[in-house]
CSV table of C-alpha atoms and ligand atoms in Angstrom, one decimal:
chain,number,residue,atom,x,y,z
A,25,MET,CA,114.7,-16.2,106.3
A,26,SER,CA,116.8,-18.5,104.2
A,27,SER,CA,120.2,-19.6,105.2
A,28,LEU,CA,121.4,-19.2,101.6
A,29,ALA,CA,123.8,-16.3,101.2
A,30,LEU,CA,122.0,-15.4,97.9
A,31,LEU,CA,118.8,-14.9,100.0
A,32,GLY,CA,120.5,-13.0,102.8
A,33,GLY,CA,122.1,-15.8,104.9
A,34,ARG,CA,125.7,-16.1,105.9
A,35,PRO,CA,128.1,-17.3,103.3
A,36,VAL,CA,130.1,-20.5,103.8
A,37,ARG,CA,133.3,-18.7,103.0
A,38,GLU,CA,134.3,-15.0,103.2
A,39,ARG,CA,138.0,-15.2,102.3
A,40,PRO,CA,139.3,-15.7,98.8
A,41,PHE,CA,141.0,-18.9,97.7
A,42,ALA,CA,144.6,-18.9,96.5
A,43,SER,CA,145.6,-15.8,94.4
A,44,TRP,CA,146.6,-15.9,90.8
A,45,PRO,CA,149.1,-15.5,89.1
A,46,VAL,CA,151.8,-16.8,91.4
A,47,PHE,CA,155.3,-15.2,91.4
A,48,ASP,CA,158.3,-14.6,93.7
A,49,ASP,CA,162.0,-13.6,93.4
A,50,THR,CA,162.5,-16.2,90.7
A,51,GLU,CA,160.4,-14.1,88.3
A,52,ARG,CA,162.0,-10.8,89.6
A,53,THR,CA,165.6,-12.1,89.0
A,54,ALA,CA,164.8,-13.5,85.6
A,55,LEU,CA,163.1,-10.2,84.6
A,56,ASN,CA,166.1,-8.2,85.8
A,57,GLN,CA,168.5,-10.3,83.8
A,58,VAL,CA,166.6,-9.6,80.6
A,59,LEU,CA,166.2,-5.9,81.5
A,60,GLU,CA,170.0,-5.6,82.0
A,61,SER,CA,170.9,-7.6,79.0
A,62,GLY,CA,169.5,-4.8,76.8
A,63,ILE,CA,167.8,-7.3,74.5
A,64,TRP,CA,164.1,-7.1,75.4
A,65,GLY,CA,162.5,-8.3,72.2
A,66,GLY,CA,161.9,-11.6,70.5
A,67,TYR,CA,165.6,-12.3,69.7
A,68,SER,CA,166.5,-12.4,73.4
A,69,PRO,CA,168.4,-15.5,74.5
A,70,ALA,CA,165.7,-16.0,77.2
A,71,VAL,CA,163.2,-16.7,74.4
A,72,ARG,CA,165.4,-19.5,72.9
A,73,GLN,CA,166.0,-20.8,76.4
A,74,PHE,CA,162.3,-21.0,77.0
A,75,GLU,CA,161.4,-22.6,73.6
A,76,THR,CA,164.0,-25.3,74.1
A,77,ALA,CA,163.0,-26.1,77.7
A,78,PHE,CA,159.3,-26.0,77.1
A,79,ALA,CA,159.5,-28.2,74.0
A,80,LYS,CA,161.7,-30.7,75.9
A,81,GLN,CA,159.2,-30.8,78.8
A,82,HIS,CA,156.5,-31.7,76.2
A,83,ASP,CA,158.5,-34.5,74.5
A,84,CYS,CA,159.1,-32.4,71.4
A,85,ARG,CA,162.2,-31.4,69.6
A,86,PHE,CA,161.2,-27.9,68.4
A,87,GLY,CA,159.5,-25.0,70.1
A,88,VAL,CA,158.4,-21.8,68.3
A,89,SER,CA,157.1,-19.1,70.7
A,90,THR,CA,154.3,-16.7,69.6
A,91,CYS,CA,152.6,-13.7,71.1
A,92,ASN,CA,149.4,-15.7,72.0
A,93,GLY,CA,147.6,-19.0,71.7
A,94,THR,CA,145.1,-17.7,69.1
A,95,LEU,CA,147.8,-16.6,66.6
A,96,SER,CA,149.8,-19.8,67.3
A,97,LEU,CA,146.8,-21.8,66.1
A,98,GLU,CA,146.7,-19.6,62.9
A,99,ALA,CA,150.5,-20.1,62.4
A,100,ALA,CA,150.1,-23.8,62.8
A,101,LEU,CA,147.3,-24.0,60.2
A,102,HIS,CA,149.3,-21.9,57.9
A,103,ALA,CA,152.4,-24.1,58.3
A,104,LEU,CA,150.2,-27.2,57.6
A,105,GLY,CA,149.2,-25.5,54.3
A,106,ILE,CA,145.5,-25.3,55.1
A,107,GLY,CA,143.5,-22.6,53.5
A,108,ALA,CA,140.4,-21.7,51.4
A,109,ASN,CA,137.8,-24.4,50.9
A,110,ASP,CA,139.5,-26.8,53.4
A,111,GLU,CA,137.5,-28.2,56.3
A,112,VAL,CA,139.0,-28.5,59.8
A,113,ILE,CA,137.2,-30.5,62.5
A,114,VAL,CA,137.0,-28.8,65.9
A,115,PRO,CA,135.0,-29.3,69.2
A,116,PRO,CA,132.0,-27.0,69.8
A,117,ILE,CA,133.0,-26.7,73.5
A,118,THR,CA,136.3,-24.8,73.7
A,119,PHE,CA,137.4,-21.2,73.7
A,120,VAL,CA,136.2,-19.5,70.5
A,121,ALA,CA,139.8,-19.2,69.2
A,122,THR,CA,140.0,-22.9,68.3
A,123,ALA,CA,137.3,-22.3,65.7
A,124,THR,CA,138.0,-18.7,64.7
A,125,ALA,CA,141.7,-19.5,63.8
A,126,VAL,CA,140.2,-21.9,61.2
A,127,LEU,CA,138.0,-19.1,59.8
A,128,ARG,CA,140.8,-16.6,59.8
A,129,ILE,CA,143.0,-18.6,57.5
A,130,GLY,CA,140.0,-19.0,55.1
A,131,ALA,CA,139.0,-22.6,56.0
A,132,VAL,CA,135.7,-23.9,57.4
A,133,PRO,CA,135.4,-25.2,61.0
A,134,VAL,CA,133.2,-28.4,61.2
A,135,PHE,CA,131.9,-29.1,64.7
A,136,ALA,CA,132.0,-32.7,65.9
A,137,ASP,CA,130.2,-33.5,69.2
A,138,ILE,CA,131.9,-34.2,72.5
A,139,ASP,CA,132.1,-37.3,74.6
A,140,PRO,CA,130.0,-36.5,77.7
A,141,ARG,CA,132.4,-38.3,80.0
A,142,SER,CA,135.6,-36.5,79.1
A,143,TYR,CA,134.1,-33.4,77.5
A,144,ASN,CA,136.6,-33.9,74.7
A,145,LEU,CA,136.0,-34.6,70.9
A,146,ASP,CA,134.2,-37.9,70.5
A,147,PRO,CA,136.3,-39.9,68.0
A,148,ALA,CA,133.2,-41.6,66.5
A,149,ARG,CA,131.6,-38.2,65.9
A,150,VAL,CA,134.9,-36.9,64.3
A,151,GLU,CA,134.8,-39.8,61.9
A,152,GLU,CA,131.2,-39.0,60.8
A,153,CYS,CA,132.3,-35.4,60.0
A,154,ILE,CA,135.1,-36.3,57.6
A,155,THR,CA,134.4,-35.3,54.0
A,156,LYS,CA,136.6,-35.1,50.9
A,157,ARG,CA,137.5,-31.5,52.0
A,158,THR,CA,138.6,-32.4,55.5
A,159,ARG,CA,142.3,-31.6,56.0
A,160,ALA,CA,142.8,-31.5,59.8
A,161,VAL,CA,141.4,-32.1,63.2
A,162,ILE,CA,142.0,-29.9,66.3
A,163,PRO,CA,141.5,-31.9,69.5
A,164,VAL,CA,141.4,-29.6,72.6
A,165,HIS,CA,142.4,-31.2,75.9
A,166,PHE,CA,139.5,-29.5,77.6
A,167,GLY,CA,140.0,-28.5,81.2
A,168,GLY,CA,143.4,-30.3,81.1
A,169,HIS,CA,141.9,-33.8,80.5
A,170,PRO,CA,143.8,-35.2,77.4
A,171,ALA,CA,141.6,-36.1,74.5
A,172,ASP,CA,141.5,-39.8,73.4
A,173,MET,CA,144.7,-39.8,71.3
A,174,ASP,CA,144.5,-43.6,71.0
A,175,ALA,CA,141.4,-43.2,68.9
A,176,LEU,CA,142.0,-39.9,67.2
A,177,ILE,CA,145.5,-40.4,65.8
A,178,PRO,CA,144.6,-43.6,63.8
A,179,ILE,CA,141.5,-41.9,62.5
A,180,ALA,CA,143.6,-39.0,61.3
A,181,HIS,CA,146.2,-41.2,59.7
A,182,HIS,CA,143.6,-43.3,58.0
A,183,HIS,CA,142.0,-40.3,56.4
A,184,ASN,CA,145.3,-38.4,55.8
A,185,LEU,CA,144.4,-35.6,58.2
A,186,ALA,CA,146.8,-33.4,60.0
A,187,VAL,CA,146.4,-33.2,63.8
A,188,LEU,CA,146.8,-29.9,65.5
A,189,GLU,CA,146.5,-30.3,69.3
A,190,ASP,CA,145.1,-27.2,71.1
A,191,CYS,CA,146.9,-27.6,74.5
A,192,ALA,CA,145.9,-24.3,76.0
A,193,HIS,CA,144.4,-26.0,79.1
A,194,ALA,CA,146.9,-28.8,79.4
A,195,HIS,CA,150.5,-27.6,80.2
A,196,GLY,CA,152.4,-30.7,81.4
A,197,ALA,CA,149.5,-33.1,80.9
A,198,SER,CA,150.2,-36.6,79.7
A,199,TRP,CA,148.3,-39.6,78.1
A,200,LYS,CA,149.8,-43.1,78.7
A,201,GLY,CA,153.0,-41.5,79.9
A,202,ARG,CA,153.5,-39.3,76.9
A,203,LYS,CA,153.1,-35.5,77.0
A,204,VAL,CA,150.2,-33.8,75.2
A,205,GLY,CA,151.6,-31.7,72.4
A,206,SER,CA,153.7,-34.6,71.1
A,207,PHE,CA,150.9,-36.7,69.5
A,208,GLY,CA,149.9,-34.3,66.8
A,209,ASP,CA,151.8,-32.9,63.8
A,210,VAL,CA,152.1,-29.6,65.6
A,211,SER,CA,150.6,-28.3,68.9
A,212,SER,CA,149.6,-25.0,70.4
A,213,PHE,CA,149.8,-23.7,74.0
A,214,SER,CA,148.7,-20.4,75.5
A,215,PHE,CA,150.3,-18.4,78.3
A,216,GLN,CA,147.4,-15.9,78.7
A,217,GLN,CA,146.7,-14.6,82.2
A,218,SER,CA,144.3,-17.3,83.3
A,219,LYS,CA,146.3,-20.3,81.9
A,220,ASN,CA,148.3,-22.6,84.2
A,221,LEU,CA,151.6,-21.2,82.9
A,222,THR,CA,151.4,-17.5,82.2
A,223,ALA,CA,153.2,-14.4,81.2
A,224,GLY,CA,150.0,-12.4,81.0
A,225,GLU,CA,150.0,-13.1,77.2
A,226,GLY,CA,152.0,-15.5,75.1
A,227,GLY,CA,151.9,-18.8,73.2
A,228,ILE,CA,154.1,-21.5,71.7
A,229,LEU,CA,154.0,-24.2,69.0
A,230,VAL,CA,155.8,-27.5,69.7
A,231,THR,CA,156.5,-30.2,67.1
A,232,ASN,CA,158.8,-33.0,66.3
A,233,ASN,CA,158.5,-32.1,62.6
A,234,GLU,CA,161.5,-30.0,61.5
A,235,ASP,CA,159.8,-28.7,58.4
A,236,LEU,CA,156.7,-27.5,60.3
A,237,ALA,CA,158.9,-25.9,62.9
A,238,ALA,CA,160.8,-24.0,60.2
A,239,LYS,CA,157.6,-22.9,58.4
A,240,SER,CA,156.0,-21.8,61.7
A,241,TRP,CA,159.1,-19.8,62.6
A,242,THR,CA,159.3,-18.2,59.2
A,243,PHE,CA,155.6,-17.2,59.4
A,244,ALA,CA,156.1,-15.7,62.9
A,245,ASN,CA,159.2,-13.8,61.8
A,246,GLN,CA,158.1,-11.9,58.7
A,247,GLY,CA,159.1,-14.6,56.2
A,248,ARG,CA,162.7,-14.8,57.4
A,249,VAL,CA,164.6,-18.1,57.1
A,250,ALA,CA,167.0,-19.6,59.6
A,251,GLY,CA,170.5,-18.5,58.6
A,252,GLY,CA,169.2,-15.9,56.1
A,253,ALA,CA,170.1,-12.2,56.2
A,254,TRP,CA,168.1,-9.8,58.4
A,255,TYR,CA,166.4,-8.0,55.5
A,256,GLN,CA,165.9,-11.2,53.5
A,257,HIS,CA,162.3,-12.2,53.3
A,258,ASP,CA,161.7,-15.4,51.2
A,259,PHE,CA,158.0,-15.9,52.3
A,260,LEU,CA,155.0,-13.9,53.3
A,261,GLY,CA,154.8,-13.8,57.1
A,262,THR,CA,154.0,-11.6,60.0
A,263,ASN,CA,155.4,-10.8,63.5
A,264,LEU,CA,154.1,-13.1,66.2
A,265,ARG,CA,157.1,-12.9,68.5
A,266,LEU,CA,157.1,-13.4,72.2
A,267,THR,CA,159.3,-10.8,74.0
A,268,GLY,CA,162.4,-11.5,76.1
A,269,LEU,CA,160.5,-10.0,79.1
A,270,GLN,CA,157.7,-12.5,78.7
A,271,ALA,CA,160.2,-15.4,78.3
A,272,ALA,CA,161.9,-14.4,81.5
A,273,VAL,CA,158.6,-14.8,83.4
A,274,LEU,CA,157.8,-18.1,81.6
A,275,ASN,CA,161.2,-19.5,82.4
A,276,ALA,CA,160.5,-18.8,86.1
A,277,GLN,CA,157.0,-20.1,85.9
A,278,LEU,CA,158.2,-23.3,84.2
A,279,THR,CA,160.3,-24.2,87.3
A,280,ARG,CA,157.0,-24.2,89.3
A,281,LEU,CA,154.9,-26.3,86.9
A,282,PRO,CA,155.7,-29.8,88.3
A,283,GLU,CA,154.9,-28.8,91.9
A,284,HIS,CA,151.7,-27.0,90.8
A,285,LEU,CA,150.6,-30.0,88.8
A,286,GLU,CA,151.1,-32.3,91.9
A,287,ARG,CA,149.2,-29.9,94.1
A,288,ARG,CA,146.3,-29.6,91.6
A,289,ALA,CA,146.1,-33.4,91.4
A,290,ARG,CA,146.0,-33.8,95.2
A,291,ASN,CA,143.3,-31.2,95.5
A,292,ALA,CA,141.3,-32.6,92.6
A,293,ASP,CA,141.5,-36.1,94.2
A,294,PHE,CA,140.1,-34.7,97.4
A,295,LEU,CA,137.2,-32.9,95.6
A,296,ILE,CA,136.5,-35.9,93.5
A,297,SER,CA,136.3,-38.3,96.5
A,298,ARG,CA,134.1,-35.9,98.4
A,299,LEU,CA,131.7,-34.9,95.6
A,300,ARG,CA,131.4,-38.3,93.8
A,301,GLY,CA,127.8,-39.6,93.7
A,302,GLY,CA,126.4,-36.2,94.5
A,303,VAL,CA,124.1,-33.8,92.6
A,304,ALA,CA,127.2,-31.9,91.3
A,305,ALA,CA,129.2,-34.7,89.7
A,306,PRO,CA,133.0,-34.3,89.6
A,307,PRO,CA,135.0,-35.2,86.5
A,308,VAL,CA,135.5,-38.9,85.6
A,309,ILE,CA,139.2,-39.3,84.6
A,310,ASP,CA,140.1,-41.8,81.9
A,311,PRO,CA,142.5,-44.4,83.4
A,312,ARG,CA,144.8,-43.7,80.4
A,313,VAL,CA,145.4,-40.2,81.7
A,314,THR,CA,148.8,-40.2,83.5
A,315,THR,CA,148.9,-36.5,84.3
A,316,HIS,CA,145.7,-34.3,84.1
A,317,GLY,CA,146.5,-30.7,83.5
A,318,PHE,CA,143.7,-29.5,85.8
A,319,HIS,CA,143.2,-26.1,84.4
A,320,LEU,CA,139.5,-26.3,85.1
A,321,PHE,CA,137.7,-28.5,87.6
A,322,LEU,CA,134.6,-29.4,85.7
A,323,LEU,CA,131.3,-30.3,87.5
A,324,ARG,CA,128.0,-31.5,86.0
A,325,LEU,CA,124.7,-30.9,87.8
A,326,ASP,CA,122.0,-33.6,87.9
A,327,THR,CA,119.4,-30.9,87.3
A,328,GLN,CA,116.6,-33.6,87.7
A,329,GLN,CA,117.5,-33.6,91.4
A,330,LEU,CA,117.5,-29.8,91.7
A,331,ASN,CA,113.7,-29.2,91.6
A,332,GLY,CA,114.0,-27.3,88.4
A,333,VAL,CA,116.8,-24.9,89.5
A,334,SER,CA,118.9,-24.0,86.5
A,335,ARG,CA,122.6,-24.4,86.3
A,336,ASP,CA,123.0,-20.5,86.2
A,337,GLN,CA,120.8,-20.1,89.3
A,338,PHE,CA,122.9,-22.8,91.1
A,339,VAL,CA,126.2,-21.2,90.2
A,340,LYS,CA,124.9,-17.8,91.3
A,341,ALA,CA,124.0,-19.2,94.7
A,342,LEU,CA,127.3,-20.9,94.9
A,343,GLN,CA,129.2,-17.7,94.1
A,344,ALA,CA,127.2,-16.0,96.9
A,345,GLU,CA,128.5,-18.6,99.3
A,346,GLY,CA,132.0,-17.5,98.4
A,347,ILE,CA,132.9,-20.2,95.9
A,348,PRO,CA,134.0,-18.7,92.6
A,349,GLY,CA,132.3,-21.2,90.3
A,350,VAL,CA,131.8,-20.3,86.7
A,351,SER,CA,128.8,-21.2,84.5
A,352,TRP,CA,130.4,-22.9,81.6
A,353,TYR,CA,129.4,-21.6,78.1
A,354,PRO,CA,125.9,-20.3,77.5
A,355,TYR,CA,125.8,-22.3,74.2
A,356,PRO,CA,128.2,-24.2,71.9
A,357,ILE,CA,130.5,-22.0,69.8
A,358,TYR,CA,128.4,-22.3,66.6
A,359,ARG,CA,125.5,-20.5,68.2
A,360,ASN,CA,127.5,-17.3,68.5
A,361,LYS,CA,126.3,-14.5,66.2
A,362,LEU,CA,129.7,-14.7,64.4
A,363,PHE,CA,128.6,-18.1,63.1
A,364,THR,CA,124.8,-17.8,62.9
A,365,SER,CA,125.2,-14.6,60.7
A,366,THR,CA,127.2,-16.4,58.0
A,367,GLY,CA,124.1,-18.0,56.4
A,368,ARG,CA,125.7,-21.4,56.7
A,369,ARG,CA,123.9,-24.2,58.6
A,370,TRP,CA,125.7,-25.4,61.6
A,371,PRO,CA,124.3,-28.8,62.7
A,372,ALA,CA,123.7,-29.0,66.4
A,373,CYS,CA,125.8,-31.1,68.7
A,374,ALA,CA,123.4,-32.7,71.2
A,375,GLU,CA,125.8,-33.5,73.9
A,376,ALA,CA,127.5,-30.1,73.7
A,377,GLU,CA,124.0,-28.4,73.9
A,378,ARG,CA,123.1,-30.5,77.0
A,379,MET,CA,126.5,-29.8,78.8
A,380,CYS,CA,125.8,-26.1,78.3
A,381,GLN,CA,122.7,-26.5,80.5
A,382,GLU,CA,124.3,-28.7,83.1
A,383,CYS,CA,128.0,-27.9,83.6
A,384,PHE,CA,130.1,-25.4,85.5
A,385,TRP,CA,133.7,-25.2,86.6
A,386,LEU,CA,135.9,-24.1,89.4
A,387,SER,CA,138.8,-22.1,87.9
A,388,ASN,CA,142.5,-22.7,87.9
A,389,GLU,CA,143.6,-21.1,91.2
A,390,ILE,CA,141.1,-22.9,93.4
A,391,LEU,CA,143.1,-26.1,92.9
A,392,LEU,CA,146.2,-24.4,94.3
A,393,ALA,CA,144.4,-23.7,97.7
A,394,ASP,CA,145.2,-25.6,100.9
A,395,THR,CA,143.2,-28.9,100.8
A,396,ALA,CA,141.5,-27.8,104.1
A,397,ASP,CA,140.0,-24.8,102.2
A,398,LEU,CA,138.4,-27.1,99.8
A,399,GLU,CA,136.1,-28.4,102.5
A,400,ASP,CA,134.3,-25.1,101.9
A,401,VAL,CA,133.6,-26.0,98.3
A,402,VAL,CA,132.0,-29.3,99.4
A,403,ARG,CA,130.1,-27.6,102.2
A,404,ALA,CA,128.8,-24.9,99.8
A,405,VAL,CA,127.7,-27.3,97.1
A,406,GLU,CA,125.8,-29.4,99.7
A,407,LYS,CA,124.2,-26.3,101.1
A,408,VAL,CA,122.9,-25.0,97.8
A,409,VAL,CA,121.7,-28.5,96.8
A,410,THR,CA,119.8,-28.9,100.1
A,411,ALA,CA,118.2,-25.5,99.7
A,412,SER,CA,117.4,-25.8,96.0
A,413,ALA,CA,113.6,-25.6,96.7
A,414,GLU,CA,114.0,-22.2,98.4
A,415,LEU,CA,116.1,-21.1,95.5
A,416,LEU,CA,113.4,-21.9,93.1
A,417,GLU,CA,110.7,-20.2,95.1
A,418,HIS,CA,112.9,-17.1,95.1
A,419,ALA,CA,113.3,-17.2,91.4
A,420,HIS,CA,109.5,-17.1,90.8
B,1,LIG,C1,143.1,-19.5,75.9
B,1,LIG,C2,142.8,-20.4,74.8
B,1,LIG,C3,143.2,-20.1,73.4
B,1,LIG,C4,143.7,-18.8,73.0
B,1,LIG,O1,144.8,-18.4,73.7
B,1,LIG,P1,145.2,-16.8,73.8
B,1,LIG,O2,146.6,-16.9,74.3
B,1,LIG,O3,144.3,-16.2,74.8
B,1,LIG,O4,145.1,-16.2,72.5
B,1,LIG,C5,143.0,-21.1,72.5
B,1,LIG,N1,142.3,-22.2,72.8
B,1,LIG,C6,141.9,-22.5,74.0
B,1,LIG,C7,141.2,-23.8,74.3
B,1,LIG,C8,142.1,-21.6,75.0
B,1,LIG,O5,141.6,-21.8,76.3
């Protein structure tokens, strides 16, 4: 009988890692205050407080909260004046919303391939995708690793493109000492359940551009204008408001972010030092990254050394050992039916395709565990690598 848990052996770990989301009396007190204030909706002072604090923490002057990170991307594109027939460059490896926000405002997403070291948009590939119709680029700081802003910002300026940073994985991350979210014209964050800062759902746009802040706020508040009357609607907008109750939770979560980022970094350092050079390669961090957001701990399998075991088989065996690894995406975004059924041709991105065969991640909460618990991750990875031949036999 095999020692692999998937084949009936004893798992490396039987207890869960740290739980998520994290809360205590800070959240309870903040929620109570909003409850008792009687103002539960989007015009609660807790919302203004959160917008101001979050924007400041990300080196931005303005924050406009929204009900989620998908609609904040749409609001940002709207504020940038992007619409029908425009092209917007996006990565093929990200949550689908980065690309669908572009479709929803009537523009066309153009997929530029990723850099296999950082898993972020490759600036050289971005440049190749620029046409007369290109209006913007949306870098995603994937997994929390900031995209190469040194290269992307000059390319965007040279071609007169707007930069919308999708920071859904990168709360508190920084590149050369400057916070992500402050490089682009306007930037979007998500506070969905799985994100490093969460209220279950929620989002925010941050910017240093007063005009974009005003346009975003107007769009998110049914066309109202700052200082205007309640029933005065100068523009077409919608309601994207975050509630006071969500803001209460986020204000509390924000006090915890610096400590969480430190803990994630310590644990990531540990895993990187223990896994480096192995069959499951840990992330390579660009030296210009001053703070990594560490939303996802990305690993890449050297499948050549796994006797033909696939990424999905490997991850399944790892999960059976008690390590909640996640196979990354089955294929790049443009191979979803939503895109293939449009009749349009979506050129393949070779690196993205390859990563979808080789990569997996450890999710958010694992990096908040005690470092000693992470020994189990290393042990389980080594165990599955060593037993890969058995795994293959089992699969046939
Ligand atoms: C989560 C996520 C979004 C969307 O955020 P929601 O708040 O879930 O709508 C957008 N982009 C990326 C990269 C994400 O991970």
